[in-house]
XYZ file of N, CA and C in Angstrom:
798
model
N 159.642 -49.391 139.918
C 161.056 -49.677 139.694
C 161.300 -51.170 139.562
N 160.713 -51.694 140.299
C 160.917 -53.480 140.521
C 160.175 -54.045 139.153
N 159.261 -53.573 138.454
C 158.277 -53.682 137.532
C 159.124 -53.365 136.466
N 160.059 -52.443 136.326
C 161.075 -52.070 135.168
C 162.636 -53.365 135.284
N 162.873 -53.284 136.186
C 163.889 -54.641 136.163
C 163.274 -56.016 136.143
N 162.227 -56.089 135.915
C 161.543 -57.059 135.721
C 161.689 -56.887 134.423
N 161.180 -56.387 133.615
C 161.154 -56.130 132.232
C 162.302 -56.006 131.629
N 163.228 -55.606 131.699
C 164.429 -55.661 131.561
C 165.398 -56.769 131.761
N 164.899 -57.672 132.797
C 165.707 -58.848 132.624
C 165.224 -60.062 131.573
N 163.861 -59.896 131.556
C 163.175 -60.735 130.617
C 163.628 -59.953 129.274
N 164.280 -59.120 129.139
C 164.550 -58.763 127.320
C 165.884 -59.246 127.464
N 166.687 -59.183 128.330
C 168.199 -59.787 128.325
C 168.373 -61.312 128.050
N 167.070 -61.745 128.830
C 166.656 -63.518 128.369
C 166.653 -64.157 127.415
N 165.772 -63.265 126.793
C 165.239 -63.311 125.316
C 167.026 -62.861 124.425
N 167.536 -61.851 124.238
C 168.572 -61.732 123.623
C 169.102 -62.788 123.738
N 169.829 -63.103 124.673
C 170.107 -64.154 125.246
C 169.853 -65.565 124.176
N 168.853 -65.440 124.617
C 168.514 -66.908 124.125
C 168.256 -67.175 122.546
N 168.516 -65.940 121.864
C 168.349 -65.641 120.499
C 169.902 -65.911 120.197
N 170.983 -65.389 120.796
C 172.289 -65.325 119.873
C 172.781 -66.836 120.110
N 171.963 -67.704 121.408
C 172.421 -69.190 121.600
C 171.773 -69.924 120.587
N 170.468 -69.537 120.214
C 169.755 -70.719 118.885
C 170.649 -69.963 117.280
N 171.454 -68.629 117.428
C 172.153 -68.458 116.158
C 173.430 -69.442 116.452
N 173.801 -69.213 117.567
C 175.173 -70.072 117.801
C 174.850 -71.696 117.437
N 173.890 -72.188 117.592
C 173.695 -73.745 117.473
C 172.951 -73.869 115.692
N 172.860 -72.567 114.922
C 172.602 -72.931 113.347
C 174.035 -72.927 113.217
N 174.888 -74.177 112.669
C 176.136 -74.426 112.171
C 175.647 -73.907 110.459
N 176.682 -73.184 109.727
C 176.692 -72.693 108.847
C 177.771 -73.711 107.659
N 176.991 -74.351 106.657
C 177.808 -74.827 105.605
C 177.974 -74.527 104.223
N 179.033 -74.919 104.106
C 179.502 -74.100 102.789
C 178.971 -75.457 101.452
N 178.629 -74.701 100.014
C 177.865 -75.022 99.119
C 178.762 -76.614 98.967
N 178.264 -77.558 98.313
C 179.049 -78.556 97.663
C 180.238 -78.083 96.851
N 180.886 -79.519 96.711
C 181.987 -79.326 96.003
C 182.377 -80.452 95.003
N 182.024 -79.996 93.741
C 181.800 -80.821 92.755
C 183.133 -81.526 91.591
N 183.576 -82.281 91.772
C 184.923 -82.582 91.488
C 184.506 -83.735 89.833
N 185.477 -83.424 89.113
C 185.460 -84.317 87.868
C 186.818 -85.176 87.797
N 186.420 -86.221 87.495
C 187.894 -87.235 86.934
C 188.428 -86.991 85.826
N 187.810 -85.157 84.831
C 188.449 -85.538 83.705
C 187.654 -84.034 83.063
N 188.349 -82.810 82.613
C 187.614 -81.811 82.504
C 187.971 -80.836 80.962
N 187.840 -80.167 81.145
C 188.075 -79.240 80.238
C 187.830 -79.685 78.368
N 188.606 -79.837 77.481
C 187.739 -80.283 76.146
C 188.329 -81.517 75.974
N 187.634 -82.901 75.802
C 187.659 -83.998 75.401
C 187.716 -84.439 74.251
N 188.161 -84.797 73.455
C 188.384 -84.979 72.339
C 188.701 -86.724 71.738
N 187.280 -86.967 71.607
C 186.976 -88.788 71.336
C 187.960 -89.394 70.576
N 188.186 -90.715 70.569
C 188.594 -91.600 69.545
C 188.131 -91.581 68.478
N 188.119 -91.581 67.011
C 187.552 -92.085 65.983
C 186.562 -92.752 65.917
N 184.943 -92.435 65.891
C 183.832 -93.584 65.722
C 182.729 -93.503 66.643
N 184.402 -92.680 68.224
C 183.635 -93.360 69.411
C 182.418 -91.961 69.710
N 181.229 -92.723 70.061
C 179.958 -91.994 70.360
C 179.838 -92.046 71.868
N 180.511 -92.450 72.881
C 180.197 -92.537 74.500
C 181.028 -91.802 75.056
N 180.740 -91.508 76.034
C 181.814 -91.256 77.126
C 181.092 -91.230 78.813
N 181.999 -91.606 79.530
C 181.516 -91.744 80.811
C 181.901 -90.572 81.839
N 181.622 -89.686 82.197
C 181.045 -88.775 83.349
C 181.348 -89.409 84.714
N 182.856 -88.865 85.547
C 183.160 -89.576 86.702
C 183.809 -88.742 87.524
N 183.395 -88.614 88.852
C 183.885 -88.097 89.935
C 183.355 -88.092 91.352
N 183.302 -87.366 92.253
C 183.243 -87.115 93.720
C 182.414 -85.980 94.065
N 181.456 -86.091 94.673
C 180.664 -84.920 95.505
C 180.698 -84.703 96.710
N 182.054 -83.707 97.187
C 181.635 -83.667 98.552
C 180.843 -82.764 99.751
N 180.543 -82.984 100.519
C 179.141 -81.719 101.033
C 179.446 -81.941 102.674
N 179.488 -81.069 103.478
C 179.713 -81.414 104.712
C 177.947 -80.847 105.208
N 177.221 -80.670 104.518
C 175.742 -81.340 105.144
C 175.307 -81.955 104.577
N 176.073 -82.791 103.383
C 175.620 -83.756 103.069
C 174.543 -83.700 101.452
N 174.777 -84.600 100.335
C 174.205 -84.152 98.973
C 173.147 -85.384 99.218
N 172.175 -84.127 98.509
C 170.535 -84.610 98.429
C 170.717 -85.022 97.264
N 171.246 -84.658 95.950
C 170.877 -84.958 94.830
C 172.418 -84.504 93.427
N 172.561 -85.562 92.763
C 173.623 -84.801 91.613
C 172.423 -85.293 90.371
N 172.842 -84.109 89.549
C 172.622 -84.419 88.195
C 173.418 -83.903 86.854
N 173.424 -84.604 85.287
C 174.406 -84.438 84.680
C 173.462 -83.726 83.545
N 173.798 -82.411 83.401
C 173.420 -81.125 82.635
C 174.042 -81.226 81.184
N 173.777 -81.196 79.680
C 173.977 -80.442 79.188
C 173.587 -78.978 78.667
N 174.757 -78.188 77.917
C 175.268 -77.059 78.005
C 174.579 -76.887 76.931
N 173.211 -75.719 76.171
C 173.116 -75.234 75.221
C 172.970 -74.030 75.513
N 173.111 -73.444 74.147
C 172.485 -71.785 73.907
C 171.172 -71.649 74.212
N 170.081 -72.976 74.120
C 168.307 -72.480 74.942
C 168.863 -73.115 76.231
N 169.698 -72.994 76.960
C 169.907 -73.349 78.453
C 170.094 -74.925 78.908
N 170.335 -75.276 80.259
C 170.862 -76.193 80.355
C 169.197 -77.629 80.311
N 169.769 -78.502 79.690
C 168.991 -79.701 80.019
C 169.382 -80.786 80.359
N 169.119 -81.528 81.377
C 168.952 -82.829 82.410
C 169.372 -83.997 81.301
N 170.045 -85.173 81.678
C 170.568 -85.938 80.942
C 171.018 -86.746 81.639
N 170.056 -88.171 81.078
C 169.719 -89.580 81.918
C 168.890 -88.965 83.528
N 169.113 -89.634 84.500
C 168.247 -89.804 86.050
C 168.966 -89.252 87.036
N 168.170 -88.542 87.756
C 168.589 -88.532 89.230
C 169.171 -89.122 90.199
N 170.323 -88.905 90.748
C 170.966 -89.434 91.692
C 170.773 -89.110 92.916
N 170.342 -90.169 94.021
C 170.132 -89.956 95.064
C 170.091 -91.159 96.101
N 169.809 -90.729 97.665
C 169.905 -91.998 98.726
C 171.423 -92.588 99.003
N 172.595 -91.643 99.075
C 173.601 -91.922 99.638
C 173.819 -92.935 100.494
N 174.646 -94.042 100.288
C 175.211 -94.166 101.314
C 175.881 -93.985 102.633
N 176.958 -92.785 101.862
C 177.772 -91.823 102.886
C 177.441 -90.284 101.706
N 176.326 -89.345 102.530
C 176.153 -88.156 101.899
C 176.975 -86.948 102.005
N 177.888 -87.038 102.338
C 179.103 -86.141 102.674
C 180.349 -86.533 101.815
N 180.075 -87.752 101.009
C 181.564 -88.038 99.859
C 181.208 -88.873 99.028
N 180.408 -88.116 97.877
C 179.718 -89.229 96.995
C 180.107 -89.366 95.684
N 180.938 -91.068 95.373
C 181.157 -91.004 93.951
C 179.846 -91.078 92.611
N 180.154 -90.459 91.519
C 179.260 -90.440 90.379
C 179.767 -90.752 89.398
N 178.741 -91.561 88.369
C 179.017 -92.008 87.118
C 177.908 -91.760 86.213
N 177.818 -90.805 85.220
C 177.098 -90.763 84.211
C 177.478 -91.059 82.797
N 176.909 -92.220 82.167
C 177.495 -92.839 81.048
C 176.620 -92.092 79.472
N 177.147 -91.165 78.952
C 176.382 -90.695 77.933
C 176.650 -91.173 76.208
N 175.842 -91.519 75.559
C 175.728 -92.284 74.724
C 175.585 -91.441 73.544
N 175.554 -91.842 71.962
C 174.803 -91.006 71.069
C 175.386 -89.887 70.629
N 176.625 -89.755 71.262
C 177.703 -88.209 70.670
C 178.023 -88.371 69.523
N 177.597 -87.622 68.815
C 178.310 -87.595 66.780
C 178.485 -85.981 66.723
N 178.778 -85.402 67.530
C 178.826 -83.660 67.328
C 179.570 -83.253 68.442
N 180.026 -81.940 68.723
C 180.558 -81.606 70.085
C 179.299 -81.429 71.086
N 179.666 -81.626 72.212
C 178.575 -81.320 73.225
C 179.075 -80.917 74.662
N 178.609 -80.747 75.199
C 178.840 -79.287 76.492
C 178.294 -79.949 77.730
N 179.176 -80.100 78.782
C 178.091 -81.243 79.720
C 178.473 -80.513 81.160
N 178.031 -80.449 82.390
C 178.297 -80.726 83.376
C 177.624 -80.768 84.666
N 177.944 -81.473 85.484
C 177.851 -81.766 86.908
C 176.937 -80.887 87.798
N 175.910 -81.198 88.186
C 175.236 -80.086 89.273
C 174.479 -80.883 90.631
N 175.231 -80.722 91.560
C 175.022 -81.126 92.683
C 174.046 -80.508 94.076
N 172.964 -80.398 94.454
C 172.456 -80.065 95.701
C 172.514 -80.545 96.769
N 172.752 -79.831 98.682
C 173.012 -80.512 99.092
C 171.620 -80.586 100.014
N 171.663 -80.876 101.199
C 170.546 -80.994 102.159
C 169.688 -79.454 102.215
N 170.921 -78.870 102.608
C 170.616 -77.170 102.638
C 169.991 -76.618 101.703
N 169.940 -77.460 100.557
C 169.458 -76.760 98.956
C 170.309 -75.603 98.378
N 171.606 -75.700 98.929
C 172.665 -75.276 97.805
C 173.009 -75.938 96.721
N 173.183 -75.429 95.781
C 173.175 -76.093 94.759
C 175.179 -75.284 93.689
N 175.691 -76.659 93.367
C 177.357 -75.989 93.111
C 177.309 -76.755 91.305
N 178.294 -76.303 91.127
C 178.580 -77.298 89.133
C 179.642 -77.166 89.258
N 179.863 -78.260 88.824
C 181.294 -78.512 88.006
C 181.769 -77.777 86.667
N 182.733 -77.845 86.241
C 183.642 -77.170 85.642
C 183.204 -77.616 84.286
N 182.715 -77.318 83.278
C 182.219 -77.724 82.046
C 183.404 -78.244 81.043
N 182.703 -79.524 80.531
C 183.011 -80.458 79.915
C 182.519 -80.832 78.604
N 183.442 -80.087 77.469
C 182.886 -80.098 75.775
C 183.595 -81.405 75.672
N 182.812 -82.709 75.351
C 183.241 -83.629 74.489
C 183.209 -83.811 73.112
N 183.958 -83.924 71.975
C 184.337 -83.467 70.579
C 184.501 -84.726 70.287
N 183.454 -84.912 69.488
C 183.161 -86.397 68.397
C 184.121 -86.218 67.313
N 184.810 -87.597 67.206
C 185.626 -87.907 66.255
C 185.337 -88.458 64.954
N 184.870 -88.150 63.491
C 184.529 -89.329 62.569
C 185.387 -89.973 62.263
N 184.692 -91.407 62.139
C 185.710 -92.507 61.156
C 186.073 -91.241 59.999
N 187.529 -91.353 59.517
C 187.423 -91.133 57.821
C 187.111 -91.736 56.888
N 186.399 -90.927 55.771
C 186.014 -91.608 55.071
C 187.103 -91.932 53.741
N 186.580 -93.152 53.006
C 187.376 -93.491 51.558
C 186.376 -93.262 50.840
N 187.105 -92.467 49.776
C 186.311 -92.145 48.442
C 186.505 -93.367 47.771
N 185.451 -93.239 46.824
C 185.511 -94.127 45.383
C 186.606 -93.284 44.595
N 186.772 -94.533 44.205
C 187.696 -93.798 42.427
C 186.790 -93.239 41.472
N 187.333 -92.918 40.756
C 186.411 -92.321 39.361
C 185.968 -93.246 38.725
N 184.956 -93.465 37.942
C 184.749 -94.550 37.139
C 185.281 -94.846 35.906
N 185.918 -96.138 35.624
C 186.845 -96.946 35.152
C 185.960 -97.852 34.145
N 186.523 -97.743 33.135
C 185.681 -98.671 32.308
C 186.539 -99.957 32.029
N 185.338 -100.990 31.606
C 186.094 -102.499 31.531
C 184.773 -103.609 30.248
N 184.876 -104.435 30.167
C 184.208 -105.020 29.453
C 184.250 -106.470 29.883
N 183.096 -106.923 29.456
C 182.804 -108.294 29.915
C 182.420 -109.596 28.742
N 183.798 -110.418 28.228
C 183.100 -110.414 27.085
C 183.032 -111.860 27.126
N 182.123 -112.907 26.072
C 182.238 -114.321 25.860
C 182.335 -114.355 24.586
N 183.141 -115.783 24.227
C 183.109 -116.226 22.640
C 182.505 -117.512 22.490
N 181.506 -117.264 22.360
C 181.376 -118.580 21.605
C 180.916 -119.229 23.240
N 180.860 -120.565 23.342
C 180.494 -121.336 24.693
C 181.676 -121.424 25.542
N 182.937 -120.604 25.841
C 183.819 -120.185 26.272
C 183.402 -119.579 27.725
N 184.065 -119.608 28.674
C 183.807 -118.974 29.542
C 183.712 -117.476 29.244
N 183.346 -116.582 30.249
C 183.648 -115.290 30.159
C 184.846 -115.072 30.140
N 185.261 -113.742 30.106
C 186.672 -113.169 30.779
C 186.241 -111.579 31.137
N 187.074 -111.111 32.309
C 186.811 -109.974 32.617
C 185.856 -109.530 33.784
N 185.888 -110.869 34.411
C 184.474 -110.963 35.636
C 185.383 -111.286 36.904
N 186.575 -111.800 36.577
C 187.368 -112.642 37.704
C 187.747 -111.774 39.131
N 187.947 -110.325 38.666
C 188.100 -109.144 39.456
C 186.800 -109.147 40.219
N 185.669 -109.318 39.929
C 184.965 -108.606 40.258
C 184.325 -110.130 41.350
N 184.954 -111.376 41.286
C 184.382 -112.137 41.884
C 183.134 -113.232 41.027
N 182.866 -113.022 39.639
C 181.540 -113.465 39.259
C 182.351 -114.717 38.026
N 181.491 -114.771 37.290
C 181.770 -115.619 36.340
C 180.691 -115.580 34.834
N 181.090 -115.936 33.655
C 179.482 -116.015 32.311
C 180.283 -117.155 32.025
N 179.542 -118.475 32.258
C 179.938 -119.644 31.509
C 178.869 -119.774 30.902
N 177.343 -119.347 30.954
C 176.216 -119.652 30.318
C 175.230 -118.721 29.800
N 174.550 -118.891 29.106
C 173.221 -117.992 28.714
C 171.816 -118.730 28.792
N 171.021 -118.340 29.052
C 169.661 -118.860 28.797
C 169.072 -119.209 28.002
N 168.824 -119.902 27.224
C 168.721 -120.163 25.732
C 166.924 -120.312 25.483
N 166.407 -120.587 26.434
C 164.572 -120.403 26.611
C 164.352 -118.548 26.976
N 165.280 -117.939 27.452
C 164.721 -116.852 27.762
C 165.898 -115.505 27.148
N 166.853 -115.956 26.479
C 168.213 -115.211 25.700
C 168.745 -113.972 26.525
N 169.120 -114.551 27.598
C 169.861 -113.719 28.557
C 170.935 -114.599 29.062
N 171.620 -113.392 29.556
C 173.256 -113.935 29.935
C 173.036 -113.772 31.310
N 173.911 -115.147 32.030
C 174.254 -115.379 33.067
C 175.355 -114.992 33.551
N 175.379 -114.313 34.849
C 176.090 -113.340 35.052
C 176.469 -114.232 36.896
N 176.759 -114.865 36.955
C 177.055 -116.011 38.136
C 177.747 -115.659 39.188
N 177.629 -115.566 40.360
C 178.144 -115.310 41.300
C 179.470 -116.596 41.664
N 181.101 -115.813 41.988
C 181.997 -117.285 41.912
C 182.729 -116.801 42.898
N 183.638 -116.494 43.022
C 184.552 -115.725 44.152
C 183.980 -114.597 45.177
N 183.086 -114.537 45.106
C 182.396 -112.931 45.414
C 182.002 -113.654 46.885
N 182.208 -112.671 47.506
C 181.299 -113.272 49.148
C 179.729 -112.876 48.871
N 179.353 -111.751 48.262
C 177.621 -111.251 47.907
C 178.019 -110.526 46.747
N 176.847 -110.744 46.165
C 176.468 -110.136 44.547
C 175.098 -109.857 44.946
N 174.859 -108.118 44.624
C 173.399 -107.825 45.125
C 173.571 -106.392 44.030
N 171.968 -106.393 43.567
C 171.663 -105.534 42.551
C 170.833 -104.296 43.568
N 171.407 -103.099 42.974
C 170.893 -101.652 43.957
C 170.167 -101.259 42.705
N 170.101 -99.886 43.722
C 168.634 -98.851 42.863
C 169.423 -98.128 41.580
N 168.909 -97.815 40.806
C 169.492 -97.664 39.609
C 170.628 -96.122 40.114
N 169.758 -95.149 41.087
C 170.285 -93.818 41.495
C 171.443 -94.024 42.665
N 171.944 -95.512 42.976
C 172.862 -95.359 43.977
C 174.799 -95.419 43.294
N 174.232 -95.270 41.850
C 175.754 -95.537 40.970
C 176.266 -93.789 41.253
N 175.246 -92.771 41.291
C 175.905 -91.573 41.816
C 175.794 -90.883 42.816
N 175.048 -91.563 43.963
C 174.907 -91.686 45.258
C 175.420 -91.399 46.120
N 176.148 -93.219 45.904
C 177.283 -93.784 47.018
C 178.599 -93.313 46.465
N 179.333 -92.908 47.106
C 180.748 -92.132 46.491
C 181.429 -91.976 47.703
N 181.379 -92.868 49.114
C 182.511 -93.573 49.859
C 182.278 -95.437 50.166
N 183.362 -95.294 49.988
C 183.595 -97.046 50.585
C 182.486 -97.593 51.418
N 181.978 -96.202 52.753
C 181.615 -97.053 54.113
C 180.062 -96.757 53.094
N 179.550 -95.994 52.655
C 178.411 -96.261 51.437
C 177.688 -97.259 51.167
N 178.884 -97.817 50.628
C 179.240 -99.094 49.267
C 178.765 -100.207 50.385
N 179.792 -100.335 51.605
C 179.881 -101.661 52.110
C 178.662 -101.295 52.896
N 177.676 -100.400 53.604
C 176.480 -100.656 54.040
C 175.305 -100.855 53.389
N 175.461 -100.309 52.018
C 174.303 -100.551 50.820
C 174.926 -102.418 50.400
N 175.767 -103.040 50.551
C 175.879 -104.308 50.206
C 174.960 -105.252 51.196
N 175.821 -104.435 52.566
C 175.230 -105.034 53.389
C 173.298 -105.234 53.847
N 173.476 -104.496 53.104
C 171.729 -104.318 53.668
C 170.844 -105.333 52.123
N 171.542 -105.237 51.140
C 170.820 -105.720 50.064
C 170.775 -106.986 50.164
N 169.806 -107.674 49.386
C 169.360 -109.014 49.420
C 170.636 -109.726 48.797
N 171.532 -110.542 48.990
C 172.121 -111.526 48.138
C 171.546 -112.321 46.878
N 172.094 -112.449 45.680
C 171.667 -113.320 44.874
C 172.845 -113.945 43.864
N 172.062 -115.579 43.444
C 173.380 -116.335 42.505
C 173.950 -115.682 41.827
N 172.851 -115.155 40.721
C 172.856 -114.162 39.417
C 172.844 -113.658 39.169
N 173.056 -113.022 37.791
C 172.117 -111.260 37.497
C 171.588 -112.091 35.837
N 170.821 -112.039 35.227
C 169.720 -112.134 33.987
C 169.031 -111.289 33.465
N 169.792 -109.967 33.307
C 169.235 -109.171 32.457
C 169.277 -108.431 31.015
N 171.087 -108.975 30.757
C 171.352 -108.811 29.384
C 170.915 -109.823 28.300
N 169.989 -108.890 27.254
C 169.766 -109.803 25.986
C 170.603 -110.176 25.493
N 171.382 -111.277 25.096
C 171.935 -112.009 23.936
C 171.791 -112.294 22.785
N 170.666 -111.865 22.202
C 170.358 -111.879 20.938
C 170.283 -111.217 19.861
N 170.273 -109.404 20.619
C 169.955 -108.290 20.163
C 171.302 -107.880 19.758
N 171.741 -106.941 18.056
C 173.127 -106.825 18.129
C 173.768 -106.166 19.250
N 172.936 -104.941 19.692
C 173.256 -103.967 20.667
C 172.089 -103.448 21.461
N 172.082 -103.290 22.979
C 171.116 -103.520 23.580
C 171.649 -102.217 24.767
N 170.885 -101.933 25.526
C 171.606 -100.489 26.945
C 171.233 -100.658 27.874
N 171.593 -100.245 28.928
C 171.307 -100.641 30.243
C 171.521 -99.769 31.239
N 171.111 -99.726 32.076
C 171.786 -99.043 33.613
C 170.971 -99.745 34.943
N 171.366 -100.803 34.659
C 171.519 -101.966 36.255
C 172.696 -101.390 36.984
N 172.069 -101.206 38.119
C 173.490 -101.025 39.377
C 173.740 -102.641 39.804
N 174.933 -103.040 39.723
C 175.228 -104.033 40.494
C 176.475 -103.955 41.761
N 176.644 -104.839 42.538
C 177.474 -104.778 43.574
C 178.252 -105.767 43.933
N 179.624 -105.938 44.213
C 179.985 -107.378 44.845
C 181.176 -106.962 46.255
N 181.077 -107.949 46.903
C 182.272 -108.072 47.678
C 183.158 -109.189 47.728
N 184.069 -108.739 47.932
C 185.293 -109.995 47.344
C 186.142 -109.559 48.461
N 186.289 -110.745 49.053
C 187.340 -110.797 50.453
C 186.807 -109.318 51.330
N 187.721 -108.262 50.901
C 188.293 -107.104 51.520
C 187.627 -105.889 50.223
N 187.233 -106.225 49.530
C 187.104 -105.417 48.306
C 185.741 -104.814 47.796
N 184.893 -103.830 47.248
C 184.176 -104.108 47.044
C 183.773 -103.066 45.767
N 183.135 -103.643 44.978
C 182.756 -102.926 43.557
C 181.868 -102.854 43.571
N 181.227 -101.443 42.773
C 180.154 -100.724 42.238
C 180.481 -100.868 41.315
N 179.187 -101.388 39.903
C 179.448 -101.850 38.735
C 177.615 -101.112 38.100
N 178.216 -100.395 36.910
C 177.030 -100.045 35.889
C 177.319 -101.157 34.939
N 176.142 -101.536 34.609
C 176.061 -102.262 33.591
C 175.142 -101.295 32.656
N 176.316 -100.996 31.324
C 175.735 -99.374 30.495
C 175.600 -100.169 29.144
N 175.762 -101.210 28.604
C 175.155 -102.194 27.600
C 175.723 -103.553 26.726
N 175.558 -104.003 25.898
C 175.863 -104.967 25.642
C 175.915 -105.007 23.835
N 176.880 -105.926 23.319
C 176.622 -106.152 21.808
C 176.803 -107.673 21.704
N 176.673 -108.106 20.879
C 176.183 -109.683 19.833
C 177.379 -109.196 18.548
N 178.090 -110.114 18.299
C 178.819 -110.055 16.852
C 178.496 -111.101 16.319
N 177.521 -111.167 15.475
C 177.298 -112.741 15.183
C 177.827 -112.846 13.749
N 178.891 -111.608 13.572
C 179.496 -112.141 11.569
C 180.526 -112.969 11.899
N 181.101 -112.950 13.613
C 182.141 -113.885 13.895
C 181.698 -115.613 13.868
N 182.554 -116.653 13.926
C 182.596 -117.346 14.148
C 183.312 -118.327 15.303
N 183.591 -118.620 16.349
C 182.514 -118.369 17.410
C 181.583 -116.954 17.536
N 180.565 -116.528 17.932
C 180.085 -115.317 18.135
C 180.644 -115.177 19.283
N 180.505 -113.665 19.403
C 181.469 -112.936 20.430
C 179.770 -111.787 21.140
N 180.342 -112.115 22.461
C 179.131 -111.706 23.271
C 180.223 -110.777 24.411
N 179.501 -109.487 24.435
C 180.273 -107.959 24.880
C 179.584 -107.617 25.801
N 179.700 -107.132 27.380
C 178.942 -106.285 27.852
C 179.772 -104.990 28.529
N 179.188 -104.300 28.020
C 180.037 -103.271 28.401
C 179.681 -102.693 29.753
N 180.721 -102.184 30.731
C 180.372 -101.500 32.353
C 181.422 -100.582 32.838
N 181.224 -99.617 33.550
C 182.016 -98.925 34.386
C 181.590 -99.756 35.774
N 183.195 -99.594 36.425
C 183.096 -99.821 37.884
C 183.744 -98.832 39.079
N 183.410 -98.618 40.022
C 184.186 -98.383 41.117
C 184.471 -99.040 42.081
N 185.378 -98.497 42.692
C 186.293 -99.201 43.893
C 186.606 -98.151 44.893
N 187.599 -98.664 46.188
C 188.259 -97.938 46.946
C 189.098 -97.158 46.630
N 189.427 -95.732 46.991
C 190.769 -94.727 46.648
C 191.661 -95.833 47.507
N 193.150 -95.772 46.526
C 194.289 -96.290 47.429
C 195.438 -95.267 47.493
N 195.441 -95.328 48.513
C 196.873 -94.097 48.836
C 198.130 -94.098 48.065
């Protein structure tokens, strides 16, 4: 009998001492993942960034946040790991994401000590494009000299023909008002067909004084040189499609014929 209350008090011990080590596991609830800014975003014009900002709070405290995007093959990690709190129970975050030209799907995933793991409320940011300006249609014009006369018909375009080459019978085609005069690939006259086009194919091309490729001697001669200029605010796409000689005149009369484009204006 004494051998059975013996045994019996040692299982009451044990209970005992089992519901006191459940009583001392404190039980916490998952993180709580907060955004400065949620639901669909919708960029400025151009703009490719946006910054990722808010609060993690955890009452055992966050081991780790990271900033997820959202696809149809599942979520992937974007930029580094956050970690080593200061105060791990109220932690601000900043993820700065770069490179947006499309919509994209982002959000927040926080773990805490416990290895719960919570997300934030998903965040489609919606890329804005610059608009674009079309070219105009192409416009025809002519470029002509008489005689040792200046040109006429270049002044638009920034250039100038006060001369020809007389060792090599080509016309000088002079750069005067123009901020750059630069010759493209023959295939960018049906190419480029917006403004922002035009002004990055200028930009990238080599600058030069001149252009020296129309004969002067020949009655009628053809061509398809792309040329380019910018003038102040302005900028032209110019075919140069050929040239004539009138030499029954007196001064002779020197012709080159071109289509150009420009900016659409409203």
């Amino acid at each position: 009998m004494k051998k059975r209350n013996l045994l019996l008090m040692a299982a009451l011990l044990i209970t005992a001492a089992m519901f006191t080590a459940c009583e001392d596991d404190e039980i916490f609830d998952p993180p709580t993942v907060l955004t400065s800014a949620g639901g669909e975003i919708v960029l400025a014009e151009g703009v490719e960034e946006y910054t990722v900002e808010g609060t993690v709070l955890s009452d055992a405290g966050v081991a780790e946040i990271k900033l997820l995007q959202v696809t149809d093959d599942g979520n992937f990690q974007i930029g580094n790991t956050l970690t080593n709190f200061e105060n791990p129970n109220s932690v601000p975050y900043s993820f700065t994401i770069t490179g947006i030209t499309d919509v994209m799907v982002v959000k927040v995933e926080a773990t805490d000590v416990e290895m719960q793991t919570s997300y934030s409320d998903e965040i489609t940011l919606v890329y804005t494009p610059i608009p674009e300006t079309h070219l105009t249609d192409a416009e025809e014009a002519t470029w002509q000299r008489v005689g040792g006369a200046a040109g006429t018909g270049l002044e638009e375009f920034g250039l100038k023909w006060t001369s020809n080459v007389k060792s090599m019978n080509y016309a000088v085609i002079a750069k005067d008002e123009a901020d750059k005069f630069v010759q493209l690939a023959a295939d960018a006259w049906e190419e480029i067909t917006t403004l922002e086009a035009l002004e990055e194919a200028v930009e990238q091309a080599d600058d030069m004084n001149d252009y020296r490729e129309v004969n002067v001697t020949e009655a009628y001669s053809e061509y398809d040189d792309v040329l380019a200029t910018k003038v102040g605010d302005e900028y032209f796409l110019i075919l140069v499609k050929s040239a004539t000689v009138d030499a029954t005149e007196d001064p002779v009369i020197f012709t080159i014929n071109i289509d150009y484009k420009t900016a659409e204006t409203e």
